[in-house]
Amino acid sequence: MAEYLLEMQGITKTFPGVKALDNVNLQVEQGEIHALVGENGAGKSTLMNVLSGIYPYGSYEGDILYEGQVCKFANIKDSERKGIVIIHQELALVPEMTIGENMYLGNERGHKMAINWTETYAEADKYLRMVKLSESSKVPVNTIGTGKQQLVEIAKALAKHARLLILDEPTSSLNEEDSRALLDLMLEFKKQGMTMIIISHKLNEVAYVADKITVIRDGKTIETLDNRGAEPISEARIIRGMVGREMTNRFPKRENVAIGSVRLEVENWTVHHPIYPERKVVDDVNLYVREGEVVGIYGLMGAGRTELAMSIFGQSYGTHFSGKLKIDGKVVRQRRSEADAIRHRIAYVTEDRKGNGLVLSQDIMVNTTLANLGAVSKFSILDKDREHEAAMEYQRKLNIKTPSVEQLVGNLSGGNQQKVLLAKWMFAEPDILILDEPTRGIDVGAKYEIYCIINDLAAAGKCVIMISSELPEVLGMSDRIYIMNSGRMIDEMKAEDATQESIMTAIVNAGRGD
């Protein structure tokens, strides 16, 4: 029997003008959880796409050995037949279809003439129990939360008889409770003999779950760390391998902080669900933000943070609005439109950069100017030279790593995509920026750069609202912190008075009705 279940030897993958992987090696033992870490653009997902056949044999150099045999996968079906199943960061589920239909889509039970629905749902229910989901497989996917959808993806992989399961950022959209439950499930699968590769930027989770950690930097294998000692490998040690240097401070200090007068006020703001109008998703919320201030909003999944942000931004979410929105003390009477919010110099950086924030099929130049075309137009005619100059300016300002501003945004790493999204709204020249999960799915180096940008915006007198599911980030970046639960603001704390314990205690007490 082979010493390793999987060996990837000398993998080199080149795209036009870019060497994404340069002689990368990876060895994974049977029954271990192996973490793959590195900065955005390091080549982690590219390596897994090579392994799973998304990039077929012949499009890369090097060898894949699985159970000691050389594999030449022509497509993803080839790798799945070997029991290698990948779950991508963006969930591949059809919302309107049932859980069972999703689990067996492209892998239907029955014969050519008809699908055996009895077998389909019985088998699906069996795998749902294995991932500890109590829902019926006949339930539509859009009726369950993101955490449960992630478990459906794992159940779907089990239904394909996965022996090597690849999870790409499996907890990026989950709260802390759901994340820990998923990691514990992985540990259970390991006890049953399953082998897993996890890609994650959440280094505390990597240290918790992984047996070994392979670091990739700039498309090259840097080192493999053994995490099976008495003490887990520290985050600082992993970061040093990822970025090639020590990062002594995860959050940059803000120099010469000058917080001015109140610019934005939200009073008794109530918003109802767009489909179930009897349900309040934002319930009598009050908040304010001052000039030059970074205000954090924290809450568990379903707290109503995104719904609040989108409703402030041109009432782009919800129905039956009530309450007041004030800018510089004056009530803003908005029409229900994002364009109206932009005219009032409000910007909303969405948590879903790929779905709602960027046009992935267009270049950096187009995306940068999209929210303020008037600044690069004359007599309603787009001036391509001015558009190019504007994109170049923000590419330099935000250090967007790209050979050209004419590069398609879909080809950039997650961190650079996030910078383009920030550039788009900075070019709109807002006074008030609402940043919804601004560092989701990006590495520690890119996060630090985003934090510096946020501090620069505050230093320039902008009002910044930052929504985040990561408590250390909220504590490290905010001047004040609002805490949400079930659509209501339940507490407000100064950053210097707030701790992880005090914030979670407020949420727990609110849930009890204390």
PDB file of C-alpha atoms in Angstrom, residues 222-402:
ATOM      1  CA  ILE A 222       7.339  26.829   1.135  1.00  0.00           C
ATOM      2  CA  GLU A 223       7.019  24.230   3.903  1.00  0.00           C
ATOM      3  CA  THR A 224       4.812  21.583   5.505  1.00  0.00           C
ATOM      4  CA  LEU A 225       4.273  21.932   9.260  1.00  0.00           C
ATOM      5  CA  ASP A 226       3.317  19.016  11.521  1.00  0.00           C
ATOM      6  CA  ASN A 227       0.491  20.056  13.849  1.00  0.00           C
ATOM      7  CA  ARG A 228       0.269  16.821  15.839  1.00  0.00           C
ATOM      8  CA  GLY A 229       2.419  17.947  18.754  1.00  0.00           C
ATOM      9  CA  ALA A 230       1.305  18.638  22.324  1.00  0.00           C
ATOM     10  CA  GLU A 231       0.621  22.283  21.457  1.00  0.00           C
ATOM     11  CA  PRO A 232      -1.024  23.446  18.193  1.00  0.00           C
ATOM     12  CA  ILE A 233       1.106  25.523  15.860  1.00  0.00           C
ATOM     13  CA  SER A 234       0.615  29.232  16.573  1.00  0.00           C
ATOM     14  CA  GLU A 235      -1.063  31.567  14.110  1.00  0.00           C
ATOM     15  CA  ALA A 236       2.075  33.740  14.157  1.00  0.00           C
ATOM     16  CA  ARG A 237       4.158  30.775  12.973  1.00  0.00           C
ATOM     17  CA  ILE A 238       1.755  30.038  10.103  1.00  0.00           C
ATOM     18  CA  ILE A 239       1.629  33.705   9.107  1.00  0.00           C
ATOM     19  CA  ARG A 240       5.427  33.882   8.962  1.00  0.00           C
ATOM     20  CA  GLY A 241       5.414  31.101   6.391  1.00  0.00           C
ATOM     21  CA  MET A 242       2.587  32.679   4.410  1.00  0.00           C
ATOM     22  CA  VAL A 243       3.926  36.210   4.116  1.00  0.00           C
ATOM     23  CA  GLY A 244       7.647  35.562   4.597  1.00  0.00           C
ATOM     24  CA  ARG A 245       7.905  37.867   7.581  1.00  0.00           C
ATOM     25  CA  GLU A 246       6.628  38.365  11.119  1.00  0.00           C
ATOM     26  CA  MET A 247       3.363  40.282  11.553  1.00  0.00           C
ATOM     27  CA  THR A 248       3.553  41.613  15.086  1.00  0.00           C
ATOM     28  CA  ASN A 249       0.356  43.657  14.827  1.00  0.00           C
ATOM     29  CA  ARG A 250      -2.673  42.277  12.993  1.00  0.00           C
ATOM     30  CA  PHE A 251      -4.455  45.653  13.087  1.00  0.00           C
ATOM     31  CA  PRO A 252      -2.717  48.903  12.097  1.00  0.00           C
ATOM     32  CA  LYS A 253      -2.772  51.716  14.602  1.00  0.00           C
ATOM     33  CA  ARG A 254      -4.711  54.834  13.694  1.00  0.00           C
ATOM     34  CA  GLU A 255      -2.576  57.914  14.032  1.00  0.00           C
ATOM     35  CA  ASN A 256      -3.866  61.395  14.958  1.00  0.00           C
ATOM     36  CA  VAL A 257      -7.490  60.259  15.272  1.00  0.00           C
ATOM     37  CA  ALA A 258      -9.778  63.290  14.984  1.00  0.00           C
ATOM     38  CA  ILE A 259     -13.444  62.403  15.336  1.00  0.00           C
ATOM     39  CA  GLY A 260     -15.808  65.214  14.408  1.00  0.00           C
ATOM     40  CA  SER A 261     -19.520  65.877  14.521  1.00  0.00           C
ATOM     41  CA  VAL A 262     -22.347  63.447  13.781  1.00  0.00           C
ATOM     42  CA  ARG A 263     -22.843  62.963  10.025  1.00  0.00           C
ATOM     43  CA  LEU A 264     -25.262  60.016   9.826  1.00  0.00           C
ATOM     44  CA  GLU A 265     -28.185  59.287  12.136  1.00  0.00           C
ATOM     45  CA  VAL A 266     -30.713  56.470  11.954  1.00  0.00           C
ATOM     46  CA  GLU A 267     -33.751  56.879  14.209  1.00  0.00           C
ATOM     47  CA  ASN A 268     -36.417  54.267  15.005  1.00  0.00           C
ATOM     48  CA  TRP A 269     -35.567  52.482  11.745  1.00  0.00           C
ATOM     49  CA  THR A 270     -37.888  49.538  11.075  1.00  0.00           C
ATOM     50  CA  VAL A 271     -37.918  47.331   7.973  1.00  0.00           C
ATOM     51  CA  HIS A 272     -40.177  44.387   7.148  1.00  0.00           C
ATOM     52  CA  HIS A 273     -39.272  41.211   5.279  1.00  0.00           C
ATOM     53  CA  PRO A 274     -39.858  41.507   1.486  1.00  0.00           C
ATOM     54  CA  ILE A 275     -41.685  38.140   1.275  1.00  0.00           C
ATOM     55  CA  TYR A 276     -43.167  37.862   4.778  1.00  0.00           C
ATOM     56  CA  PRO A 277     -44.260  41.463   5.508  1.00  0.00           C
ATOM     57  CA  GLU A 278     -45.508  40.593   8.992  1.00  0.00           C
ATOM     58  CA  ARG A 279     -41.909  39.868  10.041  1.00  0.00           C
ATOM     59  CA  LYS A 280     -39.588  42.702  11.106  1.00  0.00           C
ATOM     60  CA  VAL A 281     -36.008  42.158   9.938  1.00  0.00           C
ATOM     61  CA  VAL A 282     -34.863  45.514  11.367  1.00  0.00           C
ATOM     62  CA  ASP A 283     -36.750  46.513  14.486  1.00  0.00           C
ATOM     63  CA  ASP A 284     -36.697  50.101  15.800  1.00  0.00           C
ATOM     64  CA  VAL A 285     -32.945  50.580  15.334  1.00  0.00           C
ATOM     65  CA  ASN A 286     -31.111  53.731  16.397  1.00  0.00           C
ATOM     66  CA  LEU A 287     -27.491  54.499  15.570  1.00  0.00           C
ATOM     67  CA  TYR A 288     -25.201  57.373  14.681  1.00  0.00           C
ATOM     68  CA  VAL A 289     -21.774  57.778  13.092  1.00  0.00           C
ATOM     69  CA  ARG A 290     -19.447  60.752  13.425  1.00  0.00           C
ATOM     70  CA  GLU A 291     -17.007  62.218  10.964  1.00  0.00           C
ATOM     71  CA  GLY A 292     -13.740  60.260  10.986  1.00  0.00           C
ATOM     72  CA  GLU A 293     -15.218  57.426  13.063  1.00  0.00           C
ATOM     73  CA  VAL A 294     -15.160  53.683  12.413  1.00  0.00           C
ATOM     74  CA  VAL A 295     -18.276  52.097  13.899  1.00  0.00           C
ATOM     75  CA  GLY A 296     -18.427  48.303  14.089  1.00  0.00           C
ATOM     76  CA  ILE A 297     -21.642  46.294  13.967  1.00  0.00           C
ATOM     77  CA  TYR A 298     -21.488  42.754  15.307  1.00  0.00           C
ATOM     78  CA  GLY A 299     -24.112  40.042  15.584  1.00  0.00           C
ATOM     79  CA  LEU A 300     -24.588  36.369  14.884  1.00  0.00           C
ATOM     80  CA  MET A 301     -25.992  35.134  11.577  1.00  0.00           C
ATOM     81  CA  GLY A 302     -29.605  36.296  11.180  1.00  0.00           C
ATOM     82  CA  ALA A 303     -29.116  39.304  13.464  1.00  0.00           C
ATOM     83  CA  GLY A 304     -30.200  41.697  10.682  1.00  0.00           C
ATOM     84  CA  ARG A 305     -26.884  43.490  10.043  1.00  0.00           C
ATOM     85  CA  THR A 306     -26.887  43.166   6.243  1.00  0.00           C
ATOM     86  CA  GLU A 307     -30.613  43.921   6.088  1.00  0.00           C
ATOM     87  CA  LEU A 308     -29.981  47.125   8.053  1.00  0.00           C
ATOM     88  CA  ALA A 309     -27.093  48.143   5.791  1.00  0.00           C
ATOM     89  CA  MET A 310     -29.007  47.490   2.566  1.00  0.00           C
ATOM     90  CA  SER A 311     -32.119  49.273   3.792  1.00  0.00           C
ATOM     91  CA  ILE A 312     -30.057  52.380   4.609  1.00  0.00           C
ATOM     92  CA  PHE A 313     -28.481  52.186   1.162  1.00  0.00           C
ATOM     93  CA  GLY A 314     -31.374  53.371  -0.989  1.00  0.00           C
ATOM     94  CA  GLN A 315     -33.840  51.021   0.721  1.00  0.00           C
ATOM     95  CA  SER A 316     -32.406  48.211  -1.418  1.00  0.00           C
ATOM     96  CA  TYR A 317     -33.805  45.560   0.913  1.00  0.00           C
ATOM     97  CA  GLY A 318     -37.159  45.118   2.608  1.00  0.00           C
ATOM     98  CA  THR A 319     -40.623  46.708   2.605  1.00  0.00           C
ATOM     99  CA  HIS A 320     -42.797  48.919   4.826  1.00  0.00           C
ATOM    100  CA  PHE A 321     -40.020  51.235   5.971  1.00  0.00           C
ATOM    101  CA  SER A 322     -40.459  53.564   8.915  1.00  0.00           C
ATOM    102  CA  GLY A 323     -38.128  55.826  10.868  1.00  0.00           C
ATOM    103  CA  LYS A 324     -35.786  58.643   9.943  1.00  0.00           C
ATOM    104  CA  LEU A 325     -32.469  58.779   8.128  1.00  0.00           C
ATOM    105  CA  LYS A 326     -30.538  62.002   8.755  1.00  0.00           C
ATOM    106  CA  ILE A 327     -27.366  63.340   7.159  1.00  0.00           C
ATOM    107  CA  ASP A 328     -25.801  66.376   8.866  1.00  0.00           C
ATOM    108  CA  GLY A 329     -28.951  66.763  10.954  1.00  0.00           C
ATOM    109  CA  LYS A 330     -31.328  66.932   7.991  1.00  0.00           C
ATOM    110  CA  VAL A 331     -33.885  64.225   7.238  1.00  0.00           C
ATOM    111  CA  VAL A 332     -33.137  62.510   3.937  1.00  0.00           C
ATOM    112  CA  ARG A 333     -36.212  61.648   1.937  1.00  0.00           C
ATOM    113  CA  GLN A 334     -34.908  58.854  -0.242  1.00  0.00           C
ATOM    114  CA  ARG A 335     -36.660  57.259  -3.080  1.00  0.00           C
ATOM    115  CA  ARG A 336     -36.221  53.511  -3.046  1.00  0.00           C
ATOM    116  CA  SER A 337     -33.120  53.500  -5.226  1.00  0.00           C
ATOM    117  CA  GLU A 338     -29.405  52.907  -4.891  1.00  0.00           C
ATOM    118  CA  ALA A 339     -28.779  55.831  -7.268  1.00  0.00           C
ATOM    119  CA  ASP A 340     -30.485  58.127  -4.779  1.00  0.00           C
ATOM    120  CA  ALA A 341     -28.243  56.839  -1.984  1.00  0.00           C
ATOM    121  CA  ILE A 342     -25.185  57.512  -4.140  1.00  0.00           C
ATOM    122  CA  ARG A 343     -26.403  61.062  -4.749  1.00  0.00           C
ATOM    123  CA  HIS A 344     -26.506  61.482  -0.970  1.00  0.00           C
ATOM    124  CA  ARG A 345     -22.892  60.259  -0.897  1.00  0.00           C
ATOM    125  CA  ILE A 346     -23.652  56.924   0.751  1.00  0.00           C
ATOM    126  CA  ALA A 347     -21.759  53.830  -0.429  1.00  0.00           C
ATOM    127  CA  TYR A 348     -22.423  50.181   0.384  1.00  0.00           C
ATOM    128  CA  VAL A 349     -19.649  47.622  -0.096  1.00  0.00           C
ATOM    129  CA  THR A 350     -21.594  44.362  -0.259  1.00  0.00           C
ATOM    130  CA  GLU A 351     -20.523  41.141   1.490  1.00  0.00           C
ATOM    131  CA  ASP A 352     -21.127  39.293  -1.809  1.00  0.00           C
ATOM    132  CA  ARG A 353     -18.477  40.817  -4.040  1.00  0.00           C
ATOM    133  CA  LYS A 354     -18.846  38.189  -6.781  1.00  0.00           C
ATOM    134  CA  GLY A 355     -22.642  38.108  -6.876  1.00  0.00           C
ATOM    135  CA  ASN A 356     -23.622  41.735  -6.253  1.00  0.00           C
ATOM    136  CA  GLY A 357     -20.483  43.853  -6.037  1.00  0.00           C
ATOM    137  CA  LEU A 358     -18.457  43.307  -9.198  1.00  0.00           C
ATOM    138  CA  VAL A 359     -18.992  42.473 -12.845  1.00  0.00           C
ATOM    139  CA  LEU A 360     -16.539  39.580 -13.088  1.00  0.00           C
ATOM    140  CA  SER A 361     -16.689  39.433 -16.895  1.00  0.00           C
ATOM    141  CA  GLN A 362     -15.530  43.066 -17.167  1.00  0.00           C
ATOM    142  CA  ASP A 363     -12.102  44.559 -16.538  1.00  0.00           C
ATOM    143  CA  ILE A 364     -10.796  46.521 -13.552  1.00  0.00           C
ATOM    144  CA  MET A 365     -11.262  49.797 -15.416  1.00  0.00           C
ATOM    145  CA  VAL A 366     -14.989  49.262 -16.007  1.00  0.00           C
ATOM    146  CA  ASN A 367     -15.615  48.080 -12.442  1.00  0.00           C
ATOM    147  CA  THR A 368     -13.725  50.992 -10.880  1.00  0.00           C
ATOM    148  CA  THR A 369     -15.832  53.692 -12.533  1.00  0.00           C
ATOM    149  CA  LEU A 370     -19.196  51.910 -12.541  1.00  0.00           C
ATOM    150  CA  ALA A 371     -20.735  53.826  -9.610  1.00  0.00           C
ATOM    151  CA  ASN A 372     -19.654  57.261 -10.886  1.00  0.00           C
ATOM    152  CA  LEU A 373     -19.743  57.240 -14.680  1.00  0.00           C
ATOM    153  CA  GLY A 374     -20.479  60.957 -14.741  1.00  0.00           C
ATOM    154  CA  ALA A 375     -16.915  61.641 -13.582  1.00  0.00           C
ATOM    155  CA  VAL A 376     -15.477  59.981 -16.698  1.00  0.00           C
ATOM    156  CA  SER A 377     -18.068  61.186 -19.204  1.00  0.00           C
ATOM    157  CA  LYS A 378     -18.758  64.323 -21.154  1.00  0.00           C
ATOM    158  CA  PHE A 379     -22.188  65.016 -22.627  1.00  0.00           C
ATOM    159  CA  SER A 380     -23.141  61.443 -21.600  1.00  0.00           C
ATOM    160  CA  ILE A 381     -20.297  60.010 -23.727  1.00  0.00           C
ATOM    161  CA  LEU A 382     -17.778  57.856 -21.908  1.00  0.00           C
ATOM    162  CA  ASP A 383     -14.207  59.132 -22.101  1.00  0.00           C
ATOM    163  CA  LYS A 384     -12.095  55.955 -22.164  1.00  0.00           C
ATOM    164  CA  ASP A 385      -8.863  57.856 -21.528  1.00  0.00           C
ATOM    165  CA  ARG A 386     -10.254  59.430 -18.344  1.00  0.00           C
ATOM    166  CA  GLU A 387     -11.659  56.055 -17.294  1.00  0.00           C
ATOM    167  CA  HIS A 388      -8.236  54.469 -17.774  1.00  0.00           C
ATOM    168  CA  GLU A 389      -6.519  57.239 -15.790  1.00  0.00           C
ATOM    169  CA  ALA A 390      -9.016  56.873 -12.933  1.00  0.00           C
ATOM    170  CA  ALA A 391      -8.543  53.101 -12.779  1.00  0.00           C
ATOM    171  CA  MET A 392      -4.751  53.508 -12.825  1.00  0.00           C
ATOM    172  CA  GLU A 393      -4.921  56.021  -9.973  1.00  0.00           C
ATOM    173  CA  TYR A 394      -6.898  53.643  -7.733  1.00  0.00           C
ATOM    174  CA  GLN A 395      -4.817  50.675  -8.781  1.00  0.00           C
ATOM    175  CA  ARG A 396      -1.792  52.551  -7.423  1.00  0.00           C
ATOM    176  CA  LYS A 397      -3.595  53.876  -4.329  1.00  0.00           C
ATOM    177  CA  LEU A 398      -4.894  50.479  -3.245  1.00  0.00           C
ATOM    178  CA  ASN A 399      -1.931  48.423  -4.492  1.00  0.00           C
ATOM    179  CA  ILE A 400      -4.107  46.199  -6.679  1.00  0.00           C
ATOM    180  CA  LYS A 401      -1.762  43.499  -7.963  1.00  0.00           C
ATOM    181  CA  THR A 402      -2.407  43.210 -11.681  1.00  0.00           C
TER     182      THR A 402
END
